[in-house]
Amino acid sequence: MIKLLTSERIKTERDVNLLKIKIITVGKLKEKYLVQGINEYLKRLQSYAKVEIIEVSDEKAPENLSEAEMLQVKGKEGERILAKISDQDHVFVLAINGKQFSSEDFSKEIEQLGIHGKSQLAFVIGGSLGLSDEVLKRSQQQMSFGKLTYPHQLMRLVLVEQIYRGFRIMRGEPYHK
């Protein structure tokens, strides 16, 4: 079985001051190549932030759903997601109609949140049907990686890479453009 890295390190004074980031996703990640890529970026991120990936189970559903059944599935997955979000979390949801950021603007956004005392961020990636209205309402920001549709499993890797890139940009460290 392939396991994602966790942040179970001995706490140091430096760790206490690190930004805490949760990536809350629907479903289990099974693809070895995606797990390896995500683990590589999680390892690189350890000196910038404490990142935790939280997987909530997806709701089993038949192939052809009615509108009511889709809402019910999104609602149940939404309840699981909301249970993982704390009152202190500044929540970004990935949504196709959300705001599109350049990597530099995304970096500035994370930096500004830290400056304004937001030390806990949560990024939410919904399941194959998207996110419930309740999860969307709980978010402070909706962000998009463009009008293309990506598998939600692949979005984990893309998101972790962009968070890493954002920290590199924030610190003025070299990173390819």
Tab-separated table of N, CA and C in Angstrom:
chain	number	residue	atom	x	y	z
A	1	MET	N	0.844	-1.187	0.000
A	1	MET	CA	0.000	0.000	0.000
A	1	MET	C	0.886	1.246	0.000
A	2	ILE	N	0.514	2.221	-0.778
A	2	ILE	CA	1.256	3.470	-0.882
A	2	ILE	C	0.698	4.427	0.156
A	3	LYS	N	1.581	5.089	0.882
A	3	LYS	CA	1.126	6.012	1.912
A	3	LYS	C	1.628	7.407	1.615
A	4	LEU	N	0.771	8.393	1.887
A	4	LEU	CA	1.181	9.780	1.784
A	4	LEU	C	1.984	10.142	3.018
A	5	LEU	N	2.938	11.020	2.855
A	5	LEU	CA	3.719	11.494	3.991
A	5	LEU	C	2.804	12.213	4.969
A	6	THR	N	3.144	12.161	6.235
A	6	THR	CA	2.416	12.928	7.234
A	6	THR	C	3.407	13.840	7.943
A	7	SER	N	2.883	14.781	8.655
A	7	SER	CA	3.728	15.747	9.350
A	7	SER	C	3.928	15.336	10.803
A	8	GLU	N	4.341	14.102	11.036
A	8	GLU	CA	4.542	13.622	12.401
A	8	GLU	C	6.008	13.767	12.792
A	9	ARG	N	6.462	15.026	12.841
A	9	ARG	CA	7.827	15.296	13.243
A	9	ARG	C	7.807	15.838	14.667
A	10	ILE	N	8.937	15.778	15.334
A	10	ILE	CA	9.054	16.377	16.659
A	10	ILE	C	8.938	17.876	16.495
A	11	LYS	N	8.093	18.501	17.305
A	11	LYS	CA	7.893	19.937	17.189
A	11	LYS	C	9.105	20.687	17.711
A	12	THR	N	9.513	21.645	16.937
A	12	THR	CA	10.570	22.565	17.352
A	12	THR	C	9.939	23.941	17.436
A	13	GLU	N	10.668	24.892	17.941
A	13	GLU	CA	10.154	26.250	18.028
A	13	GLU	C	9.803	26.768	16.639
A	14	ARG	N	10.601	26.406	15.648
A	14	ARG	CA	10.361	26.827	14.269
A	14	ARG	C	9.031	26.260	13.769
A	15	ASP	N	8.729	25.015	14.108
A	15	ASP	CA	7.501	24.376	13.654
A	15	ASP	C	6.260	25.085	14.187
A	16	VAL	N	6.344	25.612	15.409
A	16	VAL	CA	5.201	26.279	16.019
A	16	VAL	C	4.808	27.503	15.190
A	17	ASN	N	5.786	28.177	14.573
A	17	ASN	CA	5.517	29.383	13.808
A	17	ASN	C	5.170	29.122	12.344
A	18	LEU	N	5.213	27.885	11.909
A	18	LEU	CA	4.912	27.575	10.522
A	18	LEU	C	3.424	27.723	10.233
A	19	LEU	N	3.129	28.170	9.033
A	19	LEU	CA	1.761	28.215	8.564
A	19	LEU	C	1.232	26.784	8.522
A	20	LYS	N	-0.012	26.605	8.924
A	20	LYS	CA	-0.625	25.276	8.901
A	20	LYS	C	-1.593	25.227	7.724
A	21	ILE	N	-1.391	24.242	6.871
A	21	ILE	CA	-2.215	24.100	5.678
A	21	ILE	C	-2.840	22.714	5.669
A	22	LYS	N	-4.164	22.695	5.504
A	22	LYS	CA	-4.885	21.433	5.328
A	22	LYS	C	-5.356	21.381	3.886
A	23	ILE	N	-5.163	20.236	3.274
A	23	ILE	CA	-5.755	19.987	1.966
A	23	ILE	C	-6.781	18.885	2.183
A	24	ILE	N	-8.041	19.252	2.074
A	24	ILE	CA	-9.134	18.318	2.338
A	24	ILE	C	-9.663	17.856	0.986
A	25	THR	N	-9.636	16.545	0.779
A	25	THR	CA	-10.025	15.995	-0.517
A	25	THR	C	-11.022	14.858	-0.347
A	26	VAL	N	-11.807	14.659	-1.375
A	26	VAL	CA	-12.781	13.567	-1.373
A	26	VAL	C	-12.163	12.371	-2.084
A	27	GLY	N	-12.207	11.217	-1.425
A	27	GLY	CA	-11.733	9.976	-2.033
A	27	GLY	C	-10.291	9.647	-1.706
A	28	LYS	N	-9.970	8.390	-1.885
A	28	LYS	CA	-8.611	7.885	-1.645
A	28	LYS	C	-7.790	8.021	-2.911
A	29	LEU	N	-6.516	8.290	-2.722
A	29	LEU	CA	-5.581	8.380	-3.845
A	29	LEU	C	-4.892	7.034	-4.004
A	30	LYS	N	-5.017	6.437	-5.173
A	30	LYS	CA	-4.464	5.102	-5.398
A	30	LYS	C	-3.321	5.083	-6.401
A	31	GLU	N	-3.255	6.070	-7.257
A	31	GLU	CA	-2.260	6.081	-8.324
A	31	GLU	C	-0.875	6.357	-7.752
A	32	LYS	N	0.023	5.406	-7.925
A	32	LYS	CA	1.361	5.479	-7.345
A	32	LYS	C	2.116	6.721	-7.803
A	33	TYR	N	2.034	7.053	-9.084
A	33	TYR	CA	2.775	8.196	-9.597
A	33	TYR	C	2.300	9.509	-8.983
A	34	LEU	N	0.994	9.629	-8.695
A	34	LEU	CA	0.489	10.834	-8.051
A	34	LEU	C	0.942	10.900	-6.591
A	35	VAL	N	0.885	9.783	-5.898
A	35	VAL	CA	1.342	9.724	-4.503
A	35	VAL	C	2.816	10.119	-4.421
A	36	GLN	N	3.638	9.606	-5.342
A	36	GLN	CA	5.070	9.933	-5.329
A	36	GLN	C	5.289	11.426	-5.564
A	37	GLY	N	4.567	11.997	-6.512
A	37	GLY	CA	4.707	13.426	-6.790
A	37	GLY	C	4.276	14.276	-5.611
A	38	ILE	N	3.137	13.945	-5.017
A	38	ILE	CA	2.644	14.694	-3.861
A	38	ILE	C	3.629	14.586	-2.696
A	39	ASN	N	4.126	13.380	-2.444
A	39	ASN	CA	5.088	13.198	-1.353
A	39	ASN	C	6.352	14.025	-1.562
A	40	GLU	N	6.805	14.129	-2.804
A	40	GLU	CA	7.993	14.942	-3.095
A	40	GLU	C	7.755	16.402	-2.724
A	41	TYR	N	6.597	16.942	-3.096
A	41	TYR	CA	6.313	18.340	-2.756
A	41	TYR	C	6.040	18.522	-1.272
A	42	LEU	N	5.407	17.545	-0.616
A	42	LEU	CA	5.208	17.640	0.826
A	42	LEU	C	6.550	17.688	1.547
A	43	LYS	N	7.492	16.901	1.071
A	43	LYS	CA	8.830	16.907	1.665
A	43	LYS	C	9.484	18.282	1.488
A	44	ARG	N	9.370	18.839	0.308
A	44	ARG	CA	9.954	20.154	0.026
A	44	ARG	C	9.285	21.256	0.838
A	45	LEU	N	8.016	21.099	1.132
A	45	LEU	CA	7.257	22.120	1.852
A	45	LEU	C	7.536	22.144	3.352
A	46	GLN	N	8.179	21.121	3.890
A	46	GLN	CA	8.354	21.010	5.344
A	46	GLN	C	9.031	22.218	5.978
A	47	SER	N	9.910	22.901	5.259
A	47	SER	CA	10.578	24.058	5.860
A	47	SER	C	9.745	25.333	5.724
A	48	TYR	N	8.659	25.295	4.998
A	48	TYR	CA	7.820	26.477	4.796
A	48	TYR	C	6.505	26.426	5.568
A	49	ALA	N	5.916	25.246	5.664
A	49	ALA	CA	4.589	25.113	6.261
A	49	ALA	C	4.380	23.688	6.734
A	50	LYS	N	3.450	23.544	7.654
A	50	LYS	CA	3.025	22.212	8.078
A	50	LYS	C	1.802	21.866	7.235
A	51	VAL	N	1.951	20.903	6.347
A	51	VAL	CA	0.878	20.556	5.409
A	51	VAL	C	0.331	19.177	5.754
A	52	GLU	N	-0.978	19.114	5.827
A	52	GLU	CA	-1.657	17.865	6.140
A	52	GLU	C	-2.687	17.595	5.051
A	53	ILE	N	-2.691	16.392	4.525
A	53	ILE	CA	-3.709	16.007	3.554
A	53	ILE	C	-4.727	15.128	4.270
A	54	ILE	N	-5.983	15.544	4.168
A	54	ILE	CA	-7.074	14.836	4.824
A	54	ILE	C	-7.998	14.302	3.740
A	55	GLU	N	-8.145	12.998	3.708
A	55	GLU	CA	-9.042	12.368	2.745
A	55	GLU	C	-10.348	12.016	3.440
A	56	VAL	N	-11.452	12.457	2.855
A	56	VAL	CA	-12.766	12.039	3.347
A	56	VAL	C	-13.347	11.077	2.316
A	57	SER	N	-14.136	10.146	2.790
A	57	SER	CA	-14.642	9.130	1.861
A	57	SER	C	-15.643	9.732	0.886
A	58	ASP	N	-15.598	9.198	-0.335
A	58	ASP	CA	-16.562	9.628	-1.335
A	58	ASP	C	-17.839	8.820	-1.159
A	59	GLU	N	-18.920	9.399	-1.577
A	59	GLU	CA	-20.221	8.761	-1.465
A	59	GLU	C	-20.452	7.885	-2.697
A	60	LYS	N	-20.736	6.636	-2.472
A	60	LYS	CA	-21.002	5.719	-3.583
A	60	LYS	C	-22.318	6.109	-4.254
A	61	ALA	N	-22.277	6.133	-5.581
A	61	ALA	CA	-23.472	6.538	-6.313
A	61	ALA	C	-23.507	5.834	-7.656
A	62	PRO	N	-24.713	5.563	-8.163
A	62	PRO	CA	-24.821	4.956	-9.492
A	62	PRO	C	-24.349	5.928	-10.576
A	63	GLU	N	-24.123	5.398	-11.756
A	63	GLU	CA	-23.588	6.189	-12.869
A	63	GLU	C	-24.520	7.322	-13.299
A	64	ASN	N	-25.789	7.031	-13.488
A	64	ASN	CA	-26.748	8.037	-13.952
A	64	ASN	C	-27.580	8.537	-12.782
A	65	LEU	N	-27.233	9.706	-12.278
A	65	LEU	CA	-27.921	10.268	-11.121
A	65	LEU	C	-28.919	11.330	-11.540
A	66	SER	N	-30.005	11.414	-10.810
A	66	SER	CA	-30.937	12.523	-10.997
A	66	SER	C	-30.321	13.749	-10.312
A	67	GLU	N	-30.886	14.896	-10.565
A	67	GLU	CA	-30.412	16.137	-9.926
A	67	GLU	C	-30.515	16.017	-8.402
A	68	ALA	N	-31.614	15.467	-7.921
A	68	ALA	CA	-31.814	15.303	-6.475
A	68	ALA	C	-30.765	14.361	-5.879
A	69	GLU	N	-30.463	13.276	-6.589
A	69	GLU	CA	-29.449	12.329	-6.103
A	69	GLU	C	-28.066	12.964	-6.089
A	70	MET	N	-27.762	13.790	-7.099
A	70	MET	CA	-26.468	14.484	-7.121
A	70	MET	C	-26.340	15.426	-5.928
A	71	LEU	N	-27.398	16.155	-5.640
A	71	LEU	CA	-27.380	17.054	-4.490
A	71	LEU	C	-27.201	16.281	-3.191
A	72	GLN	N	-27.826	15.114	-3.113
A	72	GLN	CA	-27.714	14.282	-1.912
A	72	GLN	C	-26.268	13.786	-1.738
A	73	VAL	N	-25.641	13.335	-2.813
A	73	VAL	CA	-24.255	12.862	-2.754
A	73	VAL	C	-23.332	14.013	-2.356
A	74	LYS	N	-23.481	15.165	-3.006
A	74	LYS	CA	-22.640	16.322	-2.667
A	74	LYS	C	-22.872	16.759	-1.221
A	75	GLY	N	-24.129	16.643	-0.762
A	75	GLY	CA	-24.450	17.012	0.617
A	75	GLY	C	-23.743	16.125	1.627
A	76	LYS	N	-23.757	14.820	1.384
A	76	LYS	CA	-23.101	13.890	2.313
A	76	LYS	C	-21.582	14.094	2.308
A	77	GLU	N	-20.993	14.257	1.116
A	77	GLU	CA	-19.551	14.524	1.047
A	77	GLU	C	-19.236	15.871	1.705
A	78	GLY	N	-20.137	16.837	1.513
A	78	GLY	CA	-19.954	18.160	2.122
A	78	GLY	C	-19.941	18.103	3.640
A	79	GLU	N	-20.802	17.290	4.216
A	79	GLU	CA	-20.814	17.134	5.674
A	79	GLU	C	-19.475	16.602	6.171
A	80	ARG	N	-18.916	15.633	5.447
A	80	ARG	CA	-17.614	15.066	5.829
A	80	ARG	C	-16.513	16.118	5.721
A	81	ILE	N	-16.573	16.929	4.678
A	81	ILE	CA	-15.581	17.991	4.491
A	81	ILE	C	-15.689	19.011	5.616
A	82	LEU	N	-16.899	19.486	5.877
A	82	LEU	CA	-17.096	20.515	6.900
A	82	LEU	C	-16.653	20.053	8.281
A	83	ALA	N	-16.751	18.759	8.548
A	83	ALA	CA	-16.319	18.216	9.840
A	83	ALA	C	-14.808	18.350	10.027
A	84	LYS	N	-14.074	18.532	8.952
A	84	LYS	CA	-12.606	18.638	9.009
A	84	LYS	C	-12.117	20.085	9.013
A	85	ILE	N	-13.028	21.033	8.893
A	85	ILE	CA	-12.675	22.449	8.856
A	85	ILE	C	-12.923	23.057	10.229
A	86	SER	N	-11.937	23.769	10.755
A	86	SER	CA	-12.108	24.428	12.051
A	86	SER	C	-12.556	25.877	11.846
A	87	ASP	N	-13.017	26.484	12.925
A	87	ASP	CA	-13.454	27.881	12.862
A	87	ASP	C	-12.309	28.818	12.500
A	88	GLN	N	-11.077	28.432	12.818
A	88	GLN	CA	-9.912	29.279	12.558
A	88	GLN	C	-9.409	29.180	11.122
A	89	ASP	N	-9.858	28.196	10.377
A	89	ASP	CA	-9.361	27.984	9.017
A	89	ASP	C	-9.877	29.040	8.049
A	90	HIS	N	-8.965	29.560	7.252
A	90	HIS	CA	-9.327	30.380	6.097
A	90	HIS	C	-9.463	29.386	4.948
A	91	VAL	N	-10.659	29.281	4.380
A	91	VAL	CA	-10.965	28.191	3.464
A	91	VAL	C	-10.986	28.658	2.008
A	92	PHE	N	-10.183	27.962	1.205
A	92	PHE	CA	-10.199	28.098	-0.248
A	92	PHE	C	-10.874	26.843	-0.784
A	93	VAL	N	-11.815	26.988	-1.690
A	93	VAL	CA	-12.350	25.827	-2.384
A	93	VAL	C	-11.931	25.917	-3.842
A	94	LEU	N	-11.610	24.779	-4.416
A	94	LEU	CA	-11.294	24.730	-5.831
A	94	LEU	C	-12.599	24.573	-6.582
A	95	ALA	N	-12.894	25.547	-7.409
A	95	ALA	CA	-14.153	25.565	-8.148
A	95	ALA	C	-13.887	26.155	-9.529
A	96	ILE	N	-14.455	25.555	-10.533
A	96	ILE	CA	-14.176	25.971	-11.904
A	96	ILE	C	-14.528	27.441	-12.156
A	97	ASN	N	-15.498	27.975	-11.414
A	97	ASN	CA	-15.889	29.371	-11.586
A	97	ASN	C	-15.211	30.310	-10.593
A	98	GLY	N	-14.219	29.795	-9.850
A	98	GLY	CA	-13.523	30.612	-8.881
A	98	GLY	C	-12.558	31.585	-9.532
A	99	LYS	N	-11.883	32.350	-8.702
A	99	LYS	CA	-10.901	33.332	-9.164
A	99	LYS	C	-9.646	32.611	-9.657
A	100	GLN	N	-9.136	33.058	-10.778
A	100	GLN	CA	-7.884	32.514	-11.293
A	100	GLN	C	-6.741	33.415	-10.830
A	101	PHE	N	-5.699	32.798	-10.297
A	101	PHE	CA	-4.520	33.505	-9.821
A	101	PHE	C	-3.341	33.183	-10.720
A	102	SER	N	-2.447	34.134	-10.887
A	102	SER	CA	-1.127	33.790	-11.406
A	102	SER	C	-0.377	33.188	-10.220
A	103	SER	N	0.734	32.512	-10.472
A	103	SER	CA	1.514	31.947	-9.362
A	103	SER	C	1.996	33.055	-8.427
A	104	GLU	N	2.378	34.187	-8.991
A	104	GLU	CA	2.844	35.314	-8.172
A	104	GLU	C	1.710	35.877	-7.309
A	105	ASP	N	0.520	36.014	-7.890
A	105	ASP	CA	-0.618	36.519	-7.119
A	105	ASP	C	-1.052	35.536	-6.033
A	106	PHE	N	-0.990	34.252	-6.329
A	106	PHE	CA	-1.319	33.236	-5.333
A	106	PHE	C	-0.331	33.312	-4.171
A	107	SER	N	0.945	33.493	-4.484
A	107	SER	CA	1.979	33.640	-3.461
A	107	SER	C	1.682	34.854	-2.577
A	108	LYS	N	1.333	35.979	-3.195
A	108	LYS	CA	1.011	37.203	-2.445
A	108	LYS	C	-0.219	36.991	-1.565
A	109	GLU	N	-1.195	36.252	-2.077
A	109	GLU	CA	-2.411	35.983	-1.309
A	109	GLU	C	-2.082	35.210	-0.029
A	110	ILE	N	-1.280	34.173	-0.151
A	110	ILE	CA	-0.880	33.395	1.027
A	110	ILE	C	-0.090	34.277	1.996
A	111	GLU	N	0.831	35.070	1.454
A	111	GLU	CA	1.640	35.954	2.292
A	111	GLU	C	0.771	36.964	3.037
A	112	GLN	N	-0.185	37.572	2.347
A	112	GLN	CA	-1.068	38.561	2.975
A	112	GLN	C	-1.936	37.935	4.069
A	113	LEU	N	-2.394	36.737	3.844
A	113	LEU	CA	-3.177	36.064	4.882
A	113	LEU	C	-2.338	35.875	6.135
A	114	GLY	N	-1.074	35.464	5.958
A	114	GLY	CA	-0.176	35.308	7.100
A	114	GLY	C	0.071	36.616	7.822
A	115	ILE	N	0.263	37.684	7.064
A	115	ILE	CA	0.494	39.008	7.649
A	115	ILE	C	-0.710	39.454	8.470
A	116	HIS	N	-1.901	39.095	8.013
A	116	HIS	CA	-3.123	39.493	8.707
A	116	HIS	C	-3.582	38.466	9.746
A	117	GLY	N	-2.672	37.603	10.171
A	117	GLY	CA	-2.950	36.707	11.289
A	117	GLY	C	-3.649	35.409	10.942
A	118	LYS	N	-3.789	35.115	9.670
A	118	LYS	CA	-4.406	33.839	9.282
A	118	LYS	C	-3.294	32.803	9.151
A	119	SER	N	-3.130	31.985	10.179
A	119	SER	CA	-2.046	31.002	10.174
A	119	SER	C	-2.530	29.594	9.858
A	120	GLN	N	-3.834	29.452	9.628
A	120	GLN	CA	-4.404	28.153	9.291
A	120	GLN	C	-5.211	28.291	8.013
A	121	LEU	N	-4.743	27.611	6.968
A	121	LEU	CA	-5.436	27.628	5.685
A	121	LEU	C	-5.956	26.238	5.390
A	122	ALA	N	-7.105	26.173	4.749
A	122	ALA	CA	-7.653	24.896	4.302
A	122	ALA	C	-8.015	25.036	2.827
A	123	PHE	N	-7.543	24.088	2.032
A	123	PHE	CA	-7.883	24.019	0.616
A	123	PHE	C	-8.772	22.799	0.441
A	124	VAL	N	-9.892	22.962	-0.248
A	124	VAL	CA	-10.851	21.880	-0.406
A	124	VAL	C	-10.973	21.504	-1.881
A	125	ILE	N	-10.785	20.217	-2.135
A	125	ILE	CA	-10.982	19.655	-3.475
A	125	ILE	C	-12.153	18.690	-3.377
A	126	GLY	N	-13.214	18.989	-4.089
A	126	GLY	CA	-14.410	18.160	-4.034
A	126	GLY	C	-14.258	16.874	-4.815
A	127	GLY	N	-15.299	16.086	-4.779
A	127	GLY	CA	-15.330	14.830	-5.516
A	127	GLY	C	-15.713	15.055	-6.971
A	128	SER	N	-16.029	13.988	-7.644
A	128	SER	CA	-16.296	14.068	-9.085
A	128	SER	C	-17.546	14.885	-9.418
A	129	LEU	N	-18.440	15.070	-8.462
A	129	LEU	CA	-19.647	15.862	-8.710
A	129	LEU	C	-19.494	17.311	-8.275
A	130	GLY	N	-18.371	17.638	-7.625
A	130	GLY	CA	-18.171	19.000	-7.144
A	130	GLY	C	-18.449	19.115	-5.658
A	131	LEU	N	-18.755	20.342	-5.240
A	131	LEU	CA	-18.929	20.650	-3.821
A	131	LEU	C	-20.361	21.068	-3.517
A	132	SER	N	-20.772	20.787	-2.295
A	132	SER	CA	-22.116	21.183	-1.857
A	132	SER	C	-22.160	22.695	-1.649
A	133	ASP	N	-23.370	23.241	-1.676
A	133	ASP	CA	-23.550	24.671	-1.428
A	133	ASP	C	-23.057	25.054	-0.038
A	134	GLU	N	-23.205	24.147	0.929
A	134	GLU	CA	-22.763	24.440	2.296
A	134	GLU	C	-21.249	24.626	2.364
A	135	VAL	N	-20.507	23.814	1.643
A	135	VAL	CA	-19.046	23.953	1.622
A	135	VAL	C	-18.672	25.251	0.905
A	136	LEU	N	-19.332	25.541	-0.193
A	136	LEU	CA	-19.050	26.789	-0.916
A	136	LEU	C	-19.332	28.007	-0.036
A	137	LYS	N	-20.408	27.959	0.734
A	137	LYS	CA	-20.750	29.080	1.621
A	137	LYS	C	-19.745	29.232	2.760
A	138	ARG	N	-19.168	28.131	3.218
A	138	ARG	CA	-18.187	28.178	4.314
A	138	ARG	C	-16.845	28.764	3.866
A	139	SER	N	-16.584	28.726	2.586
A	139	SER	CA	-15.286	29.195	2.087
A	139	SER	C	-15.212	30.716	2.086
A	140	GLN	N	-13.988	31.208	2.249
A	140	GLN	CA	-13.745	32.633	2.083
A	140	GLN	C	-13.373	32.951	0.643
A	141	GLN	N	-12.825	31.954	-0.058
A	141	GLN	CA	-12.391	32.182	-1.422
A	141	GLN	C	-12.610	30.946	-2.279
A	142	GLN	N	-13.046	31.193	-3.500
A	142	GLN	CA	-13.127	30.137	-4.494
A	142	GLN	C	-12.027	30.408	-5.503
A	143	MET	N	-11.230	29.390	-5.769
A	143	MET	CA	-10.152	29.571	-6.741
A	143	MET	C	-10.263	28.535	-7.842
A	144	SER	N	-9.777	28.918	-9.008
A	144	SER	CA	-9.859	28.061	-10.179
A	144	SER	C	-8.491	27.928	-10.816
A	145	PHE	N	-8.235	26.780	-11.371
A	145	PHE	CA	-7.019	26.543	-12.145
A	145	PHE	C	-7.348	26.576	-13.639
A	146	GLY	N	-8.415	27.288	-13.989
A	146	GLY	CA	-8.795	27.442	-15.382
A	146	GLY	C	-10.119	26.761	-15.664
A	147	LYS	N	-10.563	26.902	-16.891
A	147	LYS	CA	-11.860	26.354	-17.300
A	147	LYS	C	-11.794	24.868	-17.632
A	148	LEU	N	-10.587	24.327	-17.710
A	148	LEU	CA	-10.458	22.894	-17.971
A	148	LEU	C	-10.921	22.099	-16.755
A	149	THR	N	-11.424	20.910	-16.986
A	149	THR	CA	-11.792	20.012	-15.899
A	149	THR	C	-10.649	19.027	-15.688
A	150	TYR	N	-10.208	18.908	-14.435
A	150	TYR	CA	-9.139	17.988	-14.073
A	150	TYR	C	-9.709	16.891	-13.174
A	151	PRO	N	-9.138	15.693	-13.229
A	151	PRO	CA	-9.531	14.693	-12.231
A	151	PRO	C	-9.168	15.225	-10.837
A	152	HIS	N	-10.053	15.036	-9.869
A	152	HIS	CA	-9.776	15.599	-8.546
A	152	HIS	C	-8.512	14.999	-7.929
A	153	GLN	N	-8.137	13.779	-8.315
A	153	GLN	CA	-6.904	13.183	-7.795
A	153	GLN	C	-5.676	13.947	-8.320
A	154	LEU	N	-5.701	14.321	-9.591
A	154	LEU	CA	-4.591	15.074	-10.185
A	154	LEU	C	-4.503	16.472	-9.587
A	155	MET	N	-5.638	17.060	-9.230
A	155	MET	CA	-5.635	18.410	-8.656
A	155	MET	C	-4.858	18.464	-7.348
A	156	ARG	N	-4.795	17.362	-6.629
A	156	ARG	CA	-3.997	17.348	-5.396
A	156	ARG	C	-2.540	17.671	-5.706
A	157	LEU	N	-2.014	16.999	-6.723
A	157	LEU	CA	-0.616	17.224	-7.111
A	157	LEU	C	-0.414	18.644	-7.608
A	158	VAL	N	-1.297	19.115	-8.451
A	158	VAL	CA	-1.183	20.472	-8.987
A	158	VAL	C	-1.246	21.496	-7.853
A	159	LEU	N	-2.167	21.328	-6.926
A	159	LEU	CA	-2.315	22.259	-5.811
A	159	LEU	C	-1.077	22.263	-4.919
A	160	VAL	N	-0.583	21.094	-4.550
A	160	VAL	CA	0.599	21.024	-3.676
A	160	VAL	C	1.798	21.683	-4.360
A	161	GLU	N	1.946	21.452	-5.663
A	161	GLU	CA	3.052	22.081	-6.396
A	161	GLU	C	2.899	23.593	-6.389
A	162	GLN	N	1.694	24.106	-6.576
A	162	GLN	CA	1.486	25.550	-6.596
A	162	GLN	C	1.695	26.178	-5.215
A	163	ILE	N	1.349	25.472	-4.168
A	163	ILE	CA	1.623	25.970	-2.815
A	163	ILE	C	3.133	26.059	-2.616
A	164	TYR	N	3.850	25.029	-3.014
A	164	TYR	CA	5.318	25.037	-2.916
A	164	TYR	C	5.897	26.195	-3.740
A	165	ARG	N	5.434	26.340	-4.958
A	165	ARG	CA	5.913	27.419	-5.832
A	165	ARG	C	5.637	28.769	-5.168
A	166	GLY	N	4.457	28.902	-4.560
A	166	GLY	CA	4.099	30.150	-3.888
A	166	GLY	C	5.069	30.511	-2.775
A	167	PHE	N	5.467	29.538	-1.982
A	167	PHE	CA	6.428	29.812	-0.916
A	167	PHE	C	7.796	30.188	-1.475
A	168	ARG	N	8.213	29.522	-2.545
A	168	ARG	CA	9.498	29.852	-3.171
A	168	ARG	C	9.478	31.294	-3.691
A	169	ILE	N	8.386	31.676	-4.328
A	169	ILE	CA	8.248	33.041	-4.833
A	169	ILE	C	8.241	34.025	-3.663
A	170	MET	N	7.477	33.723	-2.629
A	170	MET	CA	7.358	34.579	-1.454
A	170	MET	C	8.720	34.865	-0.825
A	171	ARG	N	9.563	33.865	-0.784
A	171	ARG	CA	10.885	33.987	-0.162
A	171	ARG	C	11.949	34.488	-1.137
A	172	GLY	N	11.571	34.761	-2.359
A	172	GLY	CA	12.540	35.244	-3.341
A	172	GLY	C	13.528	34.173	-3.765
A	173	GLU	N	13.157	32.919	-3.620
A	173	GLU	CA	14.029	31.815	-3.979
A	173	GLU	C	13.807	31.436	-5.443
A	174	PRO	N	14.823	30.923	-6.095
A	174	PRO	CA	14.657	30.602	-7.514
A	174	PRO	C	13.658	29.475	-7.737
A	175	TYR	N	12.883	29.644	-8.781
A	175	TYR	CA	11.933	28.628	-9.196
A	175	TYR	C	11.622	28.878	-10.653
A	176	HIS	N	11.561	27.824	-11.447
A	176	HIS	CA	11.346	28.027	-12.882
A	176	HIS	C	9.970	28.625	-13.149
A	177	LYS	N	9.899	29.407	-14.211
A	177	LYS	CA	8.642	30.093	-14.573
A	177	LYS	C	7.947	29.362	-15.678
